[in-house]
């Protein structure tokens, strides 16, 4: 499309009469030929009509050789030169060829519109658009493109409507058939850290004939698996199984299961279920797992354990699910106080302190600084496997370590006799930007101080004055209740297959996008969510010859895309599955003993991710047991390295500085 064509102006003297006379002398005007100027060029048009069904379609088009000259060149031509050019470019043969070209195109367009059940008329108007200064072929291509876009828009609307009709999130709870048929009762046990809420729920679980404990972390699942094994409420030890994404410890005849929340078995009826850290309903990336657990836990009694700010959310969920609700509010068993002043100096740290940072790099830096003061340190951060975190925590519990230095990983799932929490900062990277930690997280971290039965009170301090004052303010803030609507729902494979069946789409990225944008959310009580990581992985997986089920499983593998070696391993696994090749796990060519801490941590995470995938695709990833064994070996090596580094740092200090 160009600017509106200007009326033709005679090149010689600005009078169009000369060219009008020339056109009449050549008999071109009577044949539907006209001249016009556009974009500094002189062009000719050929007009006519072709039949389309029972209608006639007018056209006014520039033929393939319809650009005669630049305006400046046309002005310099004499009448004979112009006449010769017009005879050549506007001959009967040229007109007949264009007429046939238009007739064929109109028929092509009419057939295409019939196939799509669309009206061709709006598209054909462009054939007589006087503003167009493009050759006919380009006009035809533009019309084809417009039709293609119109078809895509129409198809998009149809697919969106079919998706809306196929999935209604208002009916989400009904998708959990076993839970829906049961008469369930919710018991909310809510309180701050160190209020004994988890202990109360686990006691009730152990007394029940059957049950499941659902944890936010593998570490918590492992700890309570062992805790339940040691309990014998009816005179006989409980038979307990452990089920996480990366590990299965199945006990024959087990009556109880300790599991991560994503691994909930919704098909086996039980007496009691305990859903821990229920405030995770509001978590941006994992909240959907808690929504599913609350809606789908197939137990007569479901304990919802967590922070008091989850109360309103629990109440509306219980009402929506038509479940009886009983609420118990617990108080902290010992006081929690903010120290009068900041710590300020490393020499003011003392045994029983927990020094909190928000990155692995900061943890290791502070660990080195603390050990150089002569204190022994246990180290805890997110990259560490559950086994290493537990071993490090055990060193602190048993007094082998004076201080624990860690991230907010200590805030969930690690019970340690911490006397005082010392915050090195209150700023944390949230995955997008650096921001001040929310008051809820500050309370949860601080609440780890003052273990009941070990310390009379818990103490909290900032290392520097600013951090100290911010923590004081955060702990004074009134807790903000969780939102009581918009509970996250993640797509299941069944959801994606349902969308695929009505849209005939097989690209995972498109299916996930439809799930988020097109399914029916009548009242917004439940709301579709996917993570950004999953969507980015889906786009890459769509380039491979994989089924929707295979791509969906691969998109959920718990492995970091930010670590090149782990990302490369994941891509290799995906490509192997696409070629239906068996991927055997190979021990790293370099012995663990020669790797640095980061390399061993990454090896541990790689083995765990392989085990996760092996449980879901055992035919192509057969080395489950080897993956678990190598993961354990790597975990033991990480723990050994941490202890070696701790010992080496202390030995560097003169004896007079050691405590």
XYZ file of C-alpha atoms in Angstrom:
659
model
C 0.000 0.000 0.000
C 1.397 3.407 -0.978
C 0.363 7.013 -0.520
C -2.766 8.012 -2.459
C -1.866 8.389 -6.096
C -1.507 11.924 -7.359
C -3.302 12.951 -10.563
C -0.992 12.614 -13.520
C 0.827 15.805 -14.417
C 2.411 16.352 -17.808
C 6.148 16.138 -17.549
C 6.832 18.803 -20.144
C 4.867 21.797 -19.007
C 2.708 20.647 -16.097
C -0.316 20.378 -18.441
C -1.916 16.878 -18.585
C -3.436 17.652 -21.963
C -0.358 16.422 -23.862
C -0.477 12.951 -22.324
C -4.275 12.814 -22.546
C -3.973 13.452 -26.281
C -1.317 10.760 -26.554
C -3.531 8.224 -24.740
C -6.481 9.061 -27.068
C -4.313 8.838 -30.190
C -3.132 5.366 -29.133
C -6.679 4.295 -28.206
C -5.583 3.309 -24.709
C -8.171 5.231 -22.690
C -11.023 3.335 -24.418
C -9.309 0.036 -23.437
C -9.263 0.943 -19.741
C -5.628 2.095 -19.572
C -4.749 5.076 -17.385
C -1.604 6.825 -16.176
C -0.822 8.015 -12.669
C 2.122 9.168 -10.594
C 3.105 7.775 -7.183
C 6.305 7.795 -5.145
C 8.186 9.685 -7.853
C 7.300 7.175 -10.575
C 4.967 7.162 -13.565
C 2.853 4.004 -13.800
C 0.017 2.692 -15.906
C -3.069 0.810 -14.794
C -5.241 -1.656 -16.667
C -8.884 -1.946 -15.638
C -11.511 -4.531 -16.461
C -13.943 -7.100 -15.024
C -13.913 -10.856 -14.499
C -16.775 -13.164 -13.556
C -16.954 -14.659 -10.098
C -19.894 -16.996 -9.644
C -22.894 -14.889 -10.675
C -21.117 -11.656 -9.880
C -18.632 -9.531 -11.714
C -15.421 -8.378 -10.063
C -13.857 -5.102 -11.185
C -10.105 -4.670 -11.145
C -7.760 -1.727 -11.675
C -4.190 -3.022 -11.474
C -0.630 -2.261 -12.420
C 0.691 -5.014 -14.735
C 4.071 -6.626 -14.148
C 5.857 -4.065 -16.385
C 3.563 -1.200 -15.419
C 6.232 1.086 -13.956
C 7.127 3.267 -16.963
C 9.829 5.542 -15.590
C 10.874 7.847 -12.828
C 9.012 11.165 -13.003
C 12.216 13.057 -13.784
C 13.023 10.742 -16.674
C 9.445 10.841 -18.009
C 9.619 14.637 -18.175
C 12.624 14.445 -20.462
C 11.017 11.971 -22.901
C 9.589 13.264 -26.155
C 6.118 12.208 -27.332
C 7.392 9.473 -29.667
C 9.442 7.788 -26.949
C 6.466 7.879 -24.604
C 4.172 6.471 -27.251
C 6.546 3.595 -28.009
C 6.798 2.748 -24.323
C 3.009 2.849 -23.874
C 2.402 0.602 -26.917
C 4.854 -1.952 -25.509
C 3.682 -1.921 -21.882
C -0.092 -1.604 -22.555
C -0.423 -3.927 -25.540
C -3.433 -6.189 -26.138
C -1.247 -9.178 -25.199
C -0.343 -7.574 -21.851
C -4.009 -6.742 -21.148
C -5.151 -10.290 -22.026
C -2.428 -11.847 -19.860
C -3.396 -9.641 -16.895
C -7.082 -10.449 -17.399
C -6.344 -14.177 -17.307
C -4.077 -13.704 -14.303
C -6.858 -11.873 -12.416
C -9.479 -14.476 -13.409
C -7.324 -17.330 -12.092
C -6.576 -15.487 -8.864
C -10.242 -14.648 -8.225
C -11.173 -18.303 -8.683
C -8.320 -19.368 -6.372
C -9.460 -16.909 -3.705
C -13.110 -17.909 -4.050
C -12.228 -21.594 -3.591
C -10.021 -20.826 -0.567
C -12.787 -18.763 1.048
C -15.323 -21.524 0.417
C -13.015 -24.014 2.130
C -12.765 -21.708 5.155
C -16.469 -20.782 5.104
C -15.570 -17.117 4.629
C -16.940 -14.406 2.289
C -14.502 -13.533 -0.508
C -16.068 -10.134 -1.256
C -14.166 -8.067 1.354
C -10.844 -9.368 0.050
C -11.649 -8.690 -3.631
C -12.191 -4.958 -3.074
C -8.394 -4.562 -3.008
C -8.289 -5.425 -6.746
C -9.766 -2.036 -7.601
C -8.045 0.049 -4.910
C -6.878 3.176 -6.707
C -4.345 3.916 -3.966
C -2.255 0.812 -4.694
C 0.909 1.379 -6.727
C 2.180 -2.225 -6.605
C 2.264 -4.716 -9.495
C -0.693 -7.106 -9.615
C 1.336 -10.070 -8.312
C 2.218 -8.192 -5.137
C -1.427 -7.189 -4.667
C -2.459 -10.850 -4.992
C 0.165 -11.890 -2.413
C -1.080 -9.231 -0.011
C -4.674 -10.438 -0.375
C -3.562 -14.049 0.191
C -1.749 -12.907 3.345
C -4.856 -11.057 4.561
C -6.919 -14.185 4.020
C -4.332 -16.295 5.846
C -4.387 -13.914 8.810
C -8.180 -13.854 8.812
C -8.254 -17.648 8.811
C -5.731 -17.726 11.670
C -7.841 -15.231 13.658
C -10.986 -17.217 13.012
C -9.235 -20.467 13.945
C -7.820 -18.853 17.064
C -11.297 -17.747 18.137
C -12.695 -21.214 17.460
C -9.876 -22.898 19.422
C -10.241 -20.441 22.281
C -13.964 -21.117 22.472
C -13.491 -24.891 22.277
C -10.865 -24.690 25.048
C -13.262 -22.677 27.216
C -15.924 -25.317 26.691
C -13.541 -28.204 27.410
C -12.198 -27.021 30.810
C -14.160 -25.143 33.466
C -12.010 -24.390 36.518
C -15.101 -23.903 38.671
C -15.396 -27.697 38.438
C -11.745 -28.289 39.426
C -12.498 -29.978 42.804
C -14.756 -32.488 41.062
C -11.757 -33.776 39.097
C -10.545 -35.471 42.314
C -13.129 -38.250 42.309
C -12.029 -40.137 45.439
C -11.872 -37.001 47.595
C -15.154 -35.746 46.139
C -16.993 -38.926 47.152
C -15.606 -38.850 50.717
C -17.067 -36.932 53.632
C -13.972 -34.968 54.613
C -13.267 -32.795 57.628
C -10.565 -30.123 57.730
C -8.673 -29.371 60.930
C -6.552 -26.217 60.650
C -3.666 -26.093 63.134
C -2.219 -22.615 62.806
C 0.503 -20.830 64.707
C 3.930 -19.207 64.485
C 7.226 -21.083 64.395
C 7.940 -23.016 67.611
C 4.259 -23.330 68.512
C 4.184 -27.143 68.254
C 1.644 -27.244 65.423
C 3.457 -29.843 63.293
C 4.065 -32.029 66.361
C 0.329 -32.012 67.150
C -0.616 -32.998 63.583
C 2.041 -35.742 63.337
C 0.837 -37.246 66.641
C -2.705 -37.433 65.245
C -1.381 -38.924 61.993
C 0.578 -41.639 63.823
C -2.523 -42.688 65.814
C -4.646 -43.062 62.684
C -4.961 -46.501 61.008
C -3.628 -44.982 57.768
C -2.391 -41.635 56.565
C -0.044 -39.408 54.621
C 2.219 -36.511 55.537
C 2.682 -33.978 52.701
C 5.826 -31.855 52.904
C 7.024 -28.782 50.999
C 10.590 -30.161 50.859
C 12.296 -33.522 50.393
C 14.145 -32.770 53.622
C 10.909 -32.459 55.610
C 9.479 -35.593 54.002
C 12.655 -37.481 54.944
C 12.705 -36.165 58.519
C 9.072 -37.064 59.190
C 9.445 -40.415 57.437
C 12.096 -41.305 60.019
C 10.102 -39.702 62.813
C 7.007 -41.773 61.983
C 9.122 -44.949 61.786
C 10.179 -44.390 65.393
C 6.600 -43.999 66.622
C 4.503 -46.912 67.924
C 1.202 -45.439 69.176
C -0.500 -48.852 69.326
C 2.462 -50.825 70.629
C 3.765 -51.711 67.180
C 6.170 -49.603 65.077
C 4.459 -47.915 62.160
C 5.110 -49.218 58.656
C 6.010 -46.129 56.642
C 6.995 -45.462 53.020
C 8.842 -42.452 51.637
C 7.766 -41.041 48.271
C 9.425 -38.004 46.693
C 10.003 -37.037 43.091
C 13.533 -38.473 43.166
C 13.222 -41.338 45.630
C 10.929 -44.188 46.671
C 11.418 -46.211 49.847
C 8.434 -48.520 49.712
C 7.754 -50.657 52.779
C 5.600 -53.781 52.234
C 2.279 -53.379 53.998
C 2.914 -49.705 54.789
C -0.002 -47.909 56.409
C 1.585 -44.452 56.340
C 3.442 -42.409 53.742
C 5.705 -39.373 54.029
C 5.673 -37.547 50.713
C 6.424 -34.259 49.031
C 3.219 -32.399 48.298
C 3.525 -32.745 44.503
C 3.611 -36.549 44.873
C 0.200 -36.865 46.563
C -1.612 -40.091 45.659
C -5.206 -38.940 45.059
C -6.562 -42.443 44.384
C -5.964 -44.293 47.678
C -8.469 -43.511 50.497
C -6.871 -42.823 53.889
C -7.902 -41.874 57.386
C -5.684 -38.824 57.929
C -3.687 -36.463 55.739
C -1.369 -33.728 57.027
C -0.627 -30.860 54.624
C 2.298 -28.889 56.038
C 3.144 -25.209 55.445
C -0.384 -24.497 54.183
C 0.491 -20.812 53.653
C 2.368 -22.019 50.548
C -1.045 -21.749 48.849
C 0.100 -18.221 48.038
C 3.485 -19.227 46.567
C 3.964 -17.851 43.049
C 5.561 -20.977 41.568
C 4.378 -23.869 43.748
C 1.033 -22.737 45.170
C -0.863 -24.965 42.720
C 0.471 -28.088 44.477
C -1.159 -26.957 47.742
C -4.433 -26.158 45.951
C -4.419 -29.680 44.523
C -3.614 -31.207 47.921
C -6.444 -29.385 49.691
C -8.917 -30.272 46.935
C -7.684 -33.804 46.336
C -6.301 -35.311 49.568
C -8.406 -38.513 49.870
C -8.617 -38.594 53.674
C -11.512 -38.436 56.124
C -9.586 -35.898 58.219
C -7.195 -33.407 56.616
C -4.888 -31.398 58.886
C -3.876 -28.032 57.409
C -0.746 -26.907 59.248
C 0.867 -23.505 58.885
C 0.915 -19.797 59.592
C -2.112 -17.975 61.063
C -2.404 -15.694 58.026
C -3.697 -18.688 56.030
C -6.895 -18.875 58.133
C -9.208 -16.886 55.833
C -7.993 -18.752 52.739
C -8.642 -22.075 54.490
C -12.129 -20.972 55.519
C -13.198 -20.070 51.983
C -11.668 -23.254 50.561
C -13.475 -25.394 53.134
C -16.764 -23.662 52.290
C -16.210 -24.111 48.554
C -15.412 -27.813 49.028
C -18.317 -28.245 51.466
C -16.006 -29.652 54.139
C -16.484 -29.187 57.867
C -13.748 -26.989 59.342
C -12.259 -26.905 62.830
C -9.624 -24.261 63.615
C -6.953 -24.442 66.341
C -4.798 -21.358 66.916
C -1.559 -22.036 68.796
C 0.807 -19.587 70.451
C 4.573 -19.672 70.425
C 5.886 -21.740 73.344
C 8.675 -19.323 74.264
C 9.137 -15.547 73.849
C 10.936 -14.065 70.848
C 12.785 -10.784 71.393
C 14.843 -8.384 69.297
C 18.280 -7.687 70.787
C 18.793 -4.093 72.042
C 21.561 -3.432 69.506
C 23.046 -4.837 66.305
C 25.865 -7.406 66.490
C 28.288 -5.103 64.599
C 31.459 -7.238 64.938
C 32.366 -10.855 64.198
C 33.833 -11.094 67.679
C 30.312 -10.511 69.062
C 29.008 -13.741 67.505
C 28.552 -16.574 69.972
C 27.815 -20.281 70.164
C 24.199 -21.069 69.246
C 23.912 -18.274 66.659
C 22.429 -18.758 63.204
C 23.912 -16.301 60.706
C 21.500 -15.763 57.791
C 22.437 -14.707 54.231
C 20.489 -15.020 50.967
C 22.904 -16.584 48.496
C 25.324 -19.499 48.374
C 28.238 -17.130 47.714
C 27.399 -15.030 50.777
C 26.972 -18.137 52.948
C 30.433 -19.433 52.053
C 31.979 -15.990 52.547
C 30.442 -15.583 56.014
C 31.341 -19.155 56.903
C 34.981 -18.410 56.177
C 34.899 -15.180 58.181
C 33.271 -16.896 61.169
C 35.632 -19.882 61.150
C 38.602 -17.545 60.991
C 37.372 -16.145 64.310
C 37.825 -19.629 65.773
C 34.182 -20.801 65.755
C 33.269 -24.045 64.004
C 30.433 -23.724 61.476
C 27.628 -25.856 60.039
C 26.557 -24.705 56.571
C 23.036 -24.825 55.110
C 21.827 -23.486 51.748
C 19.381 -24.454 49.017
C 21.836 -26.113 46.611
C 22.693 -28.750 49.188
C 20.877 -32.070 49.022
C 18.508 -32.932 51.895
C 21.043 -35.441 53.196
C 23.815 -32.820 53.432
C 21.528 -30.224 54.991
C 20.445 -32.741 57.593
C 24.042 -33.831 58.311
C 25.127 -30.214 58.748
C 22.158 -29.497 61.024
C 23.008 -32.608 63.049
C 26.541 -31.300 63.631
C 25.040 -28.114 65.060
C 22.515 -30.042 67.183
C 25.232 -32.247 68.654
C 27.562 -29.334 69.420
C 30.182 -30.293 66.820
C 29.508 -26.894 65.211
C 29.264 -23.688 67.255
C 27.365 -21.616 64.674
C 25.157 -22.370 61.676
C 25.566 -20.120 58.635
C 22.790 -20.499 56.116
C 20.175 -19.051 53.823
C 16.455 -18.904 54.555
C 16.552 -22.680 53.866
C 16.736 -22.994 57.655
C 13.292 -21.363 57.909
C 11.518 -24.490 56.712
C 12.135 -28.022 57.839
C 15.262 -27.856 59.993
C 14.793 -28.109 63.744
C 17.962 -26.808 65.377
C 18.720 -25.477 68.883
C 19.296 -21.910 67.664
C 19.609 -19.374 70.459
C 19.864 -16.251 68.296
C 19.195 -15.465 64.631
C 21.616 -12.899 63.173
C 20.550 -11.373 59.850
C 23.390 -10.163 57.624
C 20.863 -8.477 55.286
C 17.125 -8.158 54.692
C 17.465 -7.904 50.893
C 16.940 -10.986 48.738
C 16.864 -11.702 44.998
C 13.338 -12.893 44.187
C 14.134 -14.323 40.759
C 13.536 -10.989 39.047
C 15.093 -8.284 41.218
C 16.593 -7.513 44.623
C 13.904 -6.630 47.159
C 13.317 -6.449 50.885
C 12.085 -9.743 52.300
C 8.387 -9.846 53.239
C 7.431 -9.682 56.894
C 6.091 -13.259 56.759
C 9.524 -14.609 55.782
C 11.237 -12.434 58.394
C 8.931 -13.892 61.067
C 9.532 -17.441 59.876
C 13.327 -17.070 59.920
C 13.386 -15.237 63.242
C 11.022 -17.800 64.731
C 13.710 -20.484 64.463
C 15.450 -18.874 67.450
C 14.685 -20.158 70.946
C 13.972 -23.846 70.455
C 11.387 -24.883 73.087
C 12.907 -27.068 75.772
C 16.432 -25.883 74.913
C 16.335 -22.084 75.316
C 14.128 -19.945 77.538
C 13.677 -17.355 74.785
C 14.648 -16.690 71.198
C 16.702 -13.666 70.186
C 16.928 -11.829 66.870
C 19.482 -9.242 65.717
C 20.806 -7.596 62.579
C 24.536 -7.691 61.967
C 24.616 -3.979 61.088
C 22.428 -1.144 62.388
C 20.302 -0.796 59.241
C 19.511 -4.533 59.047
C 18.789 -4.562 62.785
C 16.267 -1.712 62.499
C 14.582 -3.206 59.412
C 14.156 -6.567 61.165
C 12.660 -4.823 64.187
C 10.125 -3.105 61.884
C 9.312 -6.280 59.924
C 8.636 -8.252 63.096
C 6.266 -5.535 64.293
C 4.195 -5.636 61.091
C 0.749 -7.136 61.357
C 0.523 -10.360 59.309
C -1.290 -9.897 55.995
C -3.925 -12.598 55.352
C -3.498 -14.759 52.257
C -5.754 -13.904 49.330
C -9.077 -15.715 49.582
C -9.529 -16.166 45.832
C -7.490 -16.925 42.714
C -6.099 -20.213 44.080
C -3.485 -21.458 41.621
C -4.171 -24.506 39.462
C -1.380 -26.026 37.366
C -2.123 -27.925 34.150
C -2.240 -31.703 34.313
C -1.527 -34.001 31.403
C -5.273 -34.702 31.248
C -5.953 -30.967 30.841
C -3.466 -30.720 27.966
C -4.836 -33.806 26.226
C -8.346 -32.377 26.496
C -7.259 -29.080 24.923
C -5.322 -30.956 22.226
C -8.354 -33.081 21.360
C -10.553 -30.043 20.630
C -7.929 -27.837 18.950
C -5.800 -30.525 17.241
C -2.704 -28.728 18.498
C 0.285 -30.724 19.753
C 2.824 -28.002 20.538
C 3.293 -27.935 24.309
C 3.900 -24.165 24.382
C 0.578 -23.546 22.604
C -1.284 -25.940 24.881
C 0.156 -24.306 28.000
C -0.693 -20.876 26.624
C -4.261 -21.970 25.941
C -4.515 -23.389 29.451
C -3.485 -20.044 30.926
C -5.460 -17.749 28.619
C -8.442 -19.661 27.243
C -9.895 -22.037 29.822
C -13.065 -20.990 31.620
C -12.566 -19.313 35.029
C -16.157 -18.235 35.757
C -15.658 -16.620 39.161
C -11.839 -16.524 39.400
C -11.878 -18.638 42.573
C -9.443 -21.052 40.935
C -6.977 -19.583 38.472
C -4.625 -21.225 35.921
C -0.871 -20.860 36.487
C 2.314 -22.090 34.842
C 5.879 -21.149 35.646
C 7.993 -19.085 33.280
C 10.639 -21.842 33.295
C 8.135 -24.439 32.130
C 6.906 -22.254 29.282
C 10.462 -21.517 28.080
C 11.323 -25.208 28.172
C 8.135 -26.061 26.282
C 9.077 -23.801 23.355
C 12.417 -25.612 23.004
C 10.892 -29.081 23.435
C 8.436 -28.360 20.619
C 11.376 -28.499 18.206
C 11.793 -32.222 18.985
C 9.786 -35.268 17.855
C 8.191 -35.958 21.232
C 4.655 -36.725 22.355
C 2.732 -34.211 24.447
C 3.147 -36.512 27.473
C 6.920 -36.745 26.979
C 7.315 -32.998 26.532
C 5.154 -32.337 29.593
C 7.276 -34.645 31.771
C 10.536 -33.138 30.502
C 9.247 -29.604 31.138
C 8.903 -30.466 34.838
C 12.321 -32.059 35.460
C 13.725 -30.363 38.611
C 17.028 -29.174 37.192
C 18.466 -25.669 36.935
C 18.599 -24.134 33.461
C 21.018 -21.507 34.808
C 23.854 -24.018 35.252
C 25.268 -24.821 31.769
C 26.326 -28.403 32.589
C 22.876 -29.226 33.995
C 21.051 -27.540 31.119
C 23.200 -29.461 28.618
C 22.419 -32.741 30.382
C 18.685 -31.998 30.270
C 18.839 -31.165 26.549
C 20.786 -34.385 25.878
C 18.138 -36.421 27.726
C 15.359 -34.769 25.736
C 17.079 -35.393 22.384
C 17.751 -39.024 23.305
C 14.100 -39.554 24.227
C 13.039 -37.964 20.929
C 15.172 -40.567 19.108
C 13.852 -43.299 21.445
C 17.369 -44.060 22.659
C 18.034 -45.514 26.086
C 20.060 -43.089 28.215
C 22.238 -44.907 30.700
C 23.705 -42.937 33.554
C 27.470 -42.759 33.526
C 29.611 -41.960 36.507
C 31.466 -38.693 36.057
C 34.856 -39.269 34.426
C 36.546 -37.195 37.134
C 36.427 -38.780 40.600
C 34.494 -36.745 43.161
C 37.685 -36.362 45.171
C 39.172 -34.143 42.450
C 36.123 -31.884 42.057
C 35.571 -28.571 43.805
C 32.484 -27.898 45.938
C 30.400 -26.386 43.123
C 31.149 -29.288 40.772
C 30.161 -31.914 43.345
C 26.952 -30.009 44.170
C 26.075 -29.919 40.461
C 26.829 -33.632 40.095
C 24.501 -34.350 43.007
C 21.716 -32.320 41.409
C 22.240 -34.029 38.062
C 21.925 -37.515 39.587
C 18.762 -36.472 41.464
C 17.214 -35.074 38.275
C 18.015 -38.283 36.392
C 16.321 -40.305 39.157
C 13.244 -38.064 38.914
C 13.022 -38.682 35.169
C 13.781 -42.391 35.553
C 10.677 -42.878 37.710
C 8.549 -41.378 34.935
C 10.294 -42.822 31.852
C 11.946 -46.046 33.133
C 12.038 -47.610 29.668
C 14.472 -44.967 28.417
C 16.147 -43.965 31.711
C 16.737 -47.293 33.459
C 19.450 -46.493 36.035
C 17.305 -45.360 38.962
C 19.251 -47.192 41.659
C 22.606 -46.083 40.268
C 21.398 -42.456 40.193
C 20.361 -42.649 43.834
C 23.642 -44.268 44.858
C 25.730 -41.686 42.999
C 23.591 -38.914 44.474
C 24.261 -40.229 47.981
C 28.004 -40.467 47.260
C 28.045 -36.905 45.957
C 26.087 -35.716 49.016
C 28.601 -37.377 51.334
C 31.448 -35.738 49.429
C 29.801 -32.292 49.691
C 29.447 -32.757 53.453
C 33.090 -33.860 53.702
C 34.292 -30.833 51.696
C 32.326 -28.459 53.929
C 33.886 -30.016 57.026
C 37.378 -29.972 55.489
C 37.049 -26.287 54.586
C 35.769 -25.519 58.064
C 38.694 -27.307 59.730
C 41.261 -25.719 57.402
C 39.977 -22.203 58.103
C 40.166 -22.735 61.873
C 43.703 -24.115 61.656
C 44.848 -20.923 59.956
C 44.127 -18.970 63.166
C 46.645 -18.623 66.026
C 45.634 -20.731 69.030
C 44.926 -17.637 71.178
C 42.000 -16.720 68.888
C 40.380 -20.161 68.954
C 37.426 -20.759 71.201
